[in-house]
Short mmCIF file of C-alpha atoms in Angstrom, two decimals:
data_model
loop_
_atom_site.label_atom_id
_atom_site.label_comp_id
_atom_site.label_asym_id
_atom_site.label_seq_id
_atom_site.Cartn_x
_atom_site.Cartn_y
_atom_site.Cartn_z
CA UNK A 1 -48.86 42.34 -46.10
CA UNK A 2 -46.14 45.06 -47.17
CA UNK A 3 -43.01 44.44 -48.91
CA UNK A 4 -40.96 45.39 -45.80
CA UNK A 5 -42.80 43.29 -43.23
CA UNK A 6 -43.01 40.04 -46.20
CA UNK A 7 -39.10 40.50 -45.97
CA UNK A 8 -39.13 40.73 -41.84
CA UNK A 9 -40.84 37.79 -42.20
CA UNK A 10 -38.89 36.02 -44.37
CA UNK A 11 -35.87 36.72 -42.48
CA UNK A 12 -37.48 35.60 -39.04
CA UNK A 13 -39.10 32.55 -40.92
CA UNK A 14 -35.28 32.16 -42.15
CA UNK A 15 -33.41 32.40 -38.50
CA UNK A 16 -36.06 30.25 -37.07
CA UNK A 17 -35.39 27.82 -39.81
CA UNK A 18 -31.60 27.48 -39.31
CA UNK A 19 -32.04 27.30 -35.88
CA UNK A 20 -34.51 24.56 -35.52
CA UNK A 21 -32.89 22.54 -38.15
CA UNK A 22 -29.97 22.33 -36.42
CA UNK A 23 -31.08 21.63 -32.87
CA UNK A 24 -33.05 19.03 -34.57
CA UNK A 25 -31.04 17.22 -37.14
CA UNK A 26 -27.87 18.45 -35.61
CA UNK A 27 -24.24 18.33 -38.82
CA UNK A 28 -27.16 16.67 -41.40
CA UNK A 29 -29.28 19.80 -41.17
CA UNK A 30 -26.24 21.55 -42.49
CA UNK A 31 -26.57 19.50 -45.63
CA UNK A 32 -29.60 20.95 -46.86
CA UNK A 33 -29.34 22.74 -49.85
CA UNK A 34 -29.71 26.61 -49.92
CA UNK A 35 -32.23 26.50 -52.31
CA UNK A 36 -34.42 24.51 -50.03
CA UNK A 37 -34.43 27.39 -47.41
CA UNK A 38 -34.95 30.04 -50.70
CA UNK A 39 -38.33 27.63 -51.78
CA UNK A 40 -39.65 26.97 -48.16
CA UNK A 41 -39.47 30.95 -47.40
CA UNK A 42 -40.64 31.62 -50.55
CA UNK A 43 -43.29 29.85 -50.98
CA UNK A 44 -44.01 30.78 -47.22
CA UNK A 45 -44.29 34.35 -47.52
CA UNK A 46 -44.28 34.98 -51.24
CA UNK A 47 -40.97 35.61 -53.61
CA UNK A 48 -39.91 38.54 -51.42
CA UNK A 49 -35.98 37.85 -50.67
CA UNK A 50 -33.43 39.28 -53.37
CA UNK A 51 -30.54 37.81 -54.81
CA UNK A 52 -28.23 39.82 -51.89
CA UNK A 53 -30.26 38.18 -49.18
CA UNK A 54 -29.94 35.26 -50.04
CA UNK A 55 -26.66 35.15 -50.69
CA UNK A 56 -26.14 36.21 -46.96
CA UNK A 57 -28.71 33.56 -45.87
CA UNK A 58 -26.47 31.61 -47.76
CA UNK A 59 -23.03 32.88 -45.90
CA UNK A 60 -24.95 32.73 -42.69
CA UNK A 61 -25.77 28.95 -43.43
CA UNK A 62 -22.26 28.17 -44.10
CA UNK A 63 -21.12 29.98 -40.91
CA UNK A 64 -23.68 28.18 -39.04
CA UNK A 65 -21.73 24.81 -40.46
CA UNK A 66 -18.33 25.65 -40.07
CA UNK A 67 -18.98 26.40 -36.52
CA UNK A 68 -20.80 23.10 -35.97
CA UNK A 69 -18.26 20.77 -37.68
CA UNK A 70 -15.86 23.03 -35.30
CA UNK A 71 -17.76 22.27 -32.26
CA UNK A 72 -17.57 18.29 -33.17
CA UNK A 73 -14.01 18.06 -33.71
CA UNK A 74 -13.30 20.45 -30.82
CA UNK A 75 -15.31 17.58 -28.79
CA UNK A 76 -13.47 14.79 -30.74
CA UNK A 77 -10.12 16.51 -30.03
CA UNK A 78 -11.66 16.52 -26.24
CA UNK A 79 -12.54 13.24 -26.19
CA UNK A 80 -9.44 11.54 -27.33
CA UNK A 81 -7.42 13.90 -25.00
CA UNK A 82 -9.48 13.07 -21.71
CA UNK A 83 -9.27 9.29 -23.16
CA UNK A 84 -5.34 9.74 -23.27
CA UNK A 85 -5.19 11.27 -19.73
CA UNK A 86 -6.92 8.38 -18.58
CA UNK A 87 -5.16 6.14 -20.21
CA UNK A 88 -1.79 7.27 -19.09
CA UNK A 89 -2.97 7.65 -15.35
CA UNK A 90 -4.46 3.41 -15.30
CA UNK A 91 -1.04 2.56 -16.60
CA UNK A 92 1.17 4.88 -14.06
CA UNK A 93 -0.78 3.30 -11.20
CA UNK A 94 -0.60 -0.35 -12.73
CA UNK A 95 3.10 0.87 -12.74
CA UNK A 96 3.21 2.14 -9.35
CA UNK A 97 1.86 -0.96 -7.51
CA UNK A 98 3.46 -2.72 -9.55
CA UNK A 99 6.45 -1.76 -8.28
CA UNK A 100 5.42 -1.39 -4.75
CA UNK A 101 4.95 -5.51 -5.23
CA UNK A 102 8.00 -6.10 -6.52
CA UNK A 103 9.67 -4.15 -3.31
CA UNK A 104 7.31 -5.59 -0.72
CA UNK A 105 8.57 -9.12 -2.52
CA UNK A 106 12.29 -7.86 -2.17
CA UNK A 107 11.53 -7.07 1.23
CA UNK A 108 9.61 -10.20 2.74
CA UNK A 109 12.67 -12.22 1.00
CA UNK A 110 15.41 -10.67 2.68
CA UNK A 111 13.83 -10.61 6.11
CA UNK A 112 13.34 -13.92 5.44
CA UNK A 113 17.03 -14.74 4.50
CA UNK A 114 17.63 -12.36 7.53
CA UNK A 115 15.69 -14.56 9.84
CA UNK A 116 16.95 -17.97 8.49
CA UNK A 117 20.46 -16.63 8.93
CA UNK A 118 19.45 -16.02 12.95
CA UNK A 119 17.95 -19.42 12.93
CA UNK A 120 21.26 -20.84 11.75
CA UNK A 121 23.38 -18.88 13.60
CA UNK A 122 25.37 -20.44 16.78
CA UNK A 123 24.72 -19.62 20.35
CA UNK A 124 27.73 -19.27 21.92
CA UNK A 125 29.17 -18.13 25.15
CA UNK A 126 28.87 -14.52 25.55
CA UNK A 127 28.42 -11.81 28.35
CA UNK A 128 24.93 -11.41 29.06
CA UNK A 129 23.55 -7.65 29.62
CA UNK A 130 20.58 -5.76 28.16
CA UNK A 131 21.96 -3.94 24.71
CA UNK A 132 19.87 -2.37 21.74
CA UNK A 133 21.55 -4.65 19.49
CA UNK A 134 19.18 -7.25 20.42
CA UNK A 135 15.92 -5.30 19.87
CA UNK A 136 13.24 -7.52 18.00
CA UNK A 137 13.98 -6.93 14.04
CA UNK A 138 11.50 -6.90 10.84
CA UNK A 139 12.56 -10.51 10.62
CA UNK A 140 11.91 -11.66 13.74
CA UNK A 141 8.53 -9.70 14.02
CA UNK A 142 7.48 -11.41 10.50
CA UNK A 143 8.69 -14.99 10.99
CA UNK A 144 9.40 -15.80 14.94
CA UNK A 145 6.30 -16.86 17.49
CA UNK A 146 6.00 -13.97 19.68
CA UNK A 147 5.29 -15.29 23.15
CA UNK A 148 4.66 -12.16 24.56
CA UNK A 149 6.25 -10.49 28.14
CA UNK A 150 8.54 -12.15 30.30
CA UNK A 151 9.31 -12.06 33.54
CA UNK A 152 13.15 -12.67 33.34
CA UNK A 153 15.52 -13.70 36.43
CA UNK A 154 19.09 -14.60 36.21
CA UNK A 155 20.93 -17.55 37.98
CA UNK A 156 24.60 -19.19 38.28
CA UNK A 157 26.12 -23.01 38.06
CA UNK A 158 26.08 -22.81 41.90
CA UNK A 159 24.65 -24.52 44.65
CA UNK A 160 21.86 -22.16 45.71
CA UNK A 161 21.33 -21.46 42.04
CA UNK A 162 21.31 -24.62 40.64
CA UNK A 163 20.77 -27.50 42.96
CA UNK A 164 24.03 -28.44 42.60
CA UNK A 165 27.72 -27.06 41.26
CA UNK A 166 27.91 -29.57 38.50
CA UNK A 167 26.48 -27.00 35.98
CA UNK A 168 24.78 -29.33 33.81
CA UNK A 169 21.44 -28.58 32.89
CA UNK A 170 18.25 -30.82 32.53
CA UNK A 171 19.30 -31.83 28.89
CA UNK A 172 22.49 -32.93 29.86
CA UNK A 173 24.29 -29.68 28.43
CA UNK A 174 26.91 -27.39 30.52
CA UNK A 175 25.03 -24.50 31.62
CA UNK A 176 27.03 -21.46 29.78
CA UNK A 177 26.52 -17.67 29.89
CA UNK A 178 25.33 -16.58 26.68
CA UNK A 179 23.55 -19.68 25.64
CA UNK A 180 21.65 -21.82 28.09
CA UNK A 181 18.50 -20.62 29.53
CA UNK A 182 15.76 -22.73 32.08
CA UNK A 183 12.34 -22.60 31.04
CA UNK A 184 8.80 -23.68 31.52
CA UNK A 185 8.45 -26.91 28.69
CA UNK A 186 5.14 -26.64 28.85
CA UNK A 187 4.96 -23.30 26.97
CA UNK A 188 8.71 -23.42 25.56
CA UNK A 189 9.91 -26.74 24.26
CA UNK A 190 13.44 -27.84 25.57
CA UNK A 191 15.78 -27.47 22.38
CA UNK A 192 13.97 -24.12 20.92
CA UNK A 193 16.07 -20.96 20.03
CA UNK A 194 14.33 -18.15 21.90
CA UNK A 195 15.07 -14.72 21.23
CA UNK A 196 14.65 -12.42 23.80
CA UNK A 197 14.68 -8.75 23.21
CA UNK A 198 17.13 -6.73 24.75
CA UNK A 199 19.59 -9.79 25.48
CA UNK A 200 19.57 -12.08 22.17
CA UNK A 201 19.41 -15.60 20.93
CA UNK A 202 19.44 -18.46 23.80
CA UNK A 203 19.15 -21.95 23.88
CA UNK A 204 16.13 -23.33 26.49
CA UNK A 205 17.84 -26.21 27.96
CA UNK A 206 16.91 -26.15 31.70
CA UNK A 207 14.70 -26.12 33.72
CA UNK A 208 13.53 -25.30 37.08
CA UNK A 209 10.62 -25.74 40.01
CA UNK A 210 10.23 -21.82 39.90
CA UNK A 211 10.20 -21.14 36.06
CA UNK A 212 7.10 -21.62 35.31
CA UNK A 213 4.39 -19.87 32.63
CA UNK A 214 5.55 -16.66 31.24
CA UNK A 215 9.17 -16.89 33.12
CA UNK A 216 12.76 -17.38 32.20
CA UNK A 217 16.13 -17.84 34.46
CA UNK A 218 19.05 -16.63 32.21
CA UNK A 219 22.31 -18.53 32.62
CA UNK A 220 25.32 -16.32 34.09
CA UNK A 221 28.74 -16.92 35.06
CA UNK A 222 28.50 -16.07 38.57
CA UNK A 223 26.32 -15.42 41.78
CA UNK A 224 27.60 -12.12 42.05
CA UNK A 225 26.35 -11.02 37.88
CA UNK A 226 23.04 -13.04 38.96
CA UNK A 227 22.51 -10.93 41.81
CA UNK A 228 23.69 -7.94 39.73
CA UNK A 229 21.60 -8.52 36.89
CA UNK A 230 18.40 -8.70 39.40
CA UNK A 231 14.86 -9.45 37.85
CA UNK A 232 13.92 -8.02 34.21
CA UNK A 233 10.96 -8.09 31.59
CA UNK A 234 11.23 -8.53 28.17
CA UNK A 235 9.24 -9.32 24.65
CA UNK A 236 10.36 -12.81 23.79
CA UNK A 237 9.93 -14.98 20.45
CA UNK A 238 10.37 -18.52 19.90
CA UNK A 239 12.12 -18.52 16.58
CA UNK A 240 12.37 -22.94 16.38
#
């Protein structure tokens, strides 16, 4: 073998070396003395390298280091990043429902206040009429029985109304506008607050041979606002 093609040799023999050392024993290849590479070639292919090539075998090994250890702490650096990222994303959406917990707690708590105020709250004489005010709220949605659509009619203290001009209902009460209402005590209990959407809170404390099931007479001050008022429907809740 020439000179030249001992040295091509070597300095395939030396690439192929590097190159498999490192895929093999990855950083701890890079450990290995330059001297070790200088004996294997040389006693592969004869003492053929000079001092100037191996000093740039030597350069090219330390090259060949520096950009491994590079390469790990680049994926260290990587790592510990992504880690943080994830890290900081777990604890903003621990954060976040946290906090949507705390305001669904806020929330339940004051519809329940809201609804215990309703509960409490007197029913007293008032004009009855359909208003906006009285659409079902949160509270009553979340805490009342809804009893579902009723067929509402409207009737007076009179005679043809009432069976008699007394006004006193079946509980012993004086039928008033704004408060009393007849119902069936089969499906509402005489005593309960209703709510009925569109007109309020009422009191069932009649009854009546035609209110029966899903049907409720309102109480009114006169024939003439019964008539008026004709025949309705309307969501109603039993909130007690």
């Amino acid at each position: 073998m020439s000179i030249s093609l001992r040295k091509h040799a070597a300095m395939f023999l030396a690439a192929t070396f590097t190159v498999g050392s490192m895929a093999t024993f990855g950083a701890a290849a890079l450990e290995q003395p330059t001297a070790v590479l200088s004996s294997t070639l040389n006693h592969s292919v004869g003492t053929v390298l000079t001092s100037a090539e191996i000093s740039n075998a030597q350069q090219a090994m330390a090259k060949a280091k520096a950009s491994a250890l590079k390469a790990q702490q680049d994926a260290a650096k990587k790592a510990q990043e992504d880690a943080a990222k994830k890290a900081k994303a777990e604890a903003a959406k621990k954060a976040a429902e946290e906090a949507a917990k705390k305001e669904a707690e806020i929330k339940a708590a004051a519809t329940k206040t809201a609804y215990n105020q309703l509960v409490a709250s007197a029913a007293t004489a008032r004009p009855v009429a359909y208003s906006t005010t009285y659409l079902a709220s949160d509270a009553i949605k979340a805490n009342a029985t809804a009893l579902g659509n009723y067929k509402l009619t409207f009737y007076d203290p009179c005679v043809e109304c009432n069976g008699n001009n007394l006004a006193l209902t079946a509980t012993g009460t004086t039928l008033t506008e704004g408060r009393t209402i007849a119902v069936d005590p089969s499906v509402i209990p005489l005593g309960s607050r209703v709510f009925i959407e569109g007109y309020g809170v009422f009191i069932a404390e009649d009854t009546g041979e035609a209110i029966k099931g899903n049907k409720i007479d309102i109480a009114v001050s006169t024939h003439e606002r019964a008539n008026e008022l004709g025949v309705q429907y309307a969501n109603v809740y039993l909130l007690k």
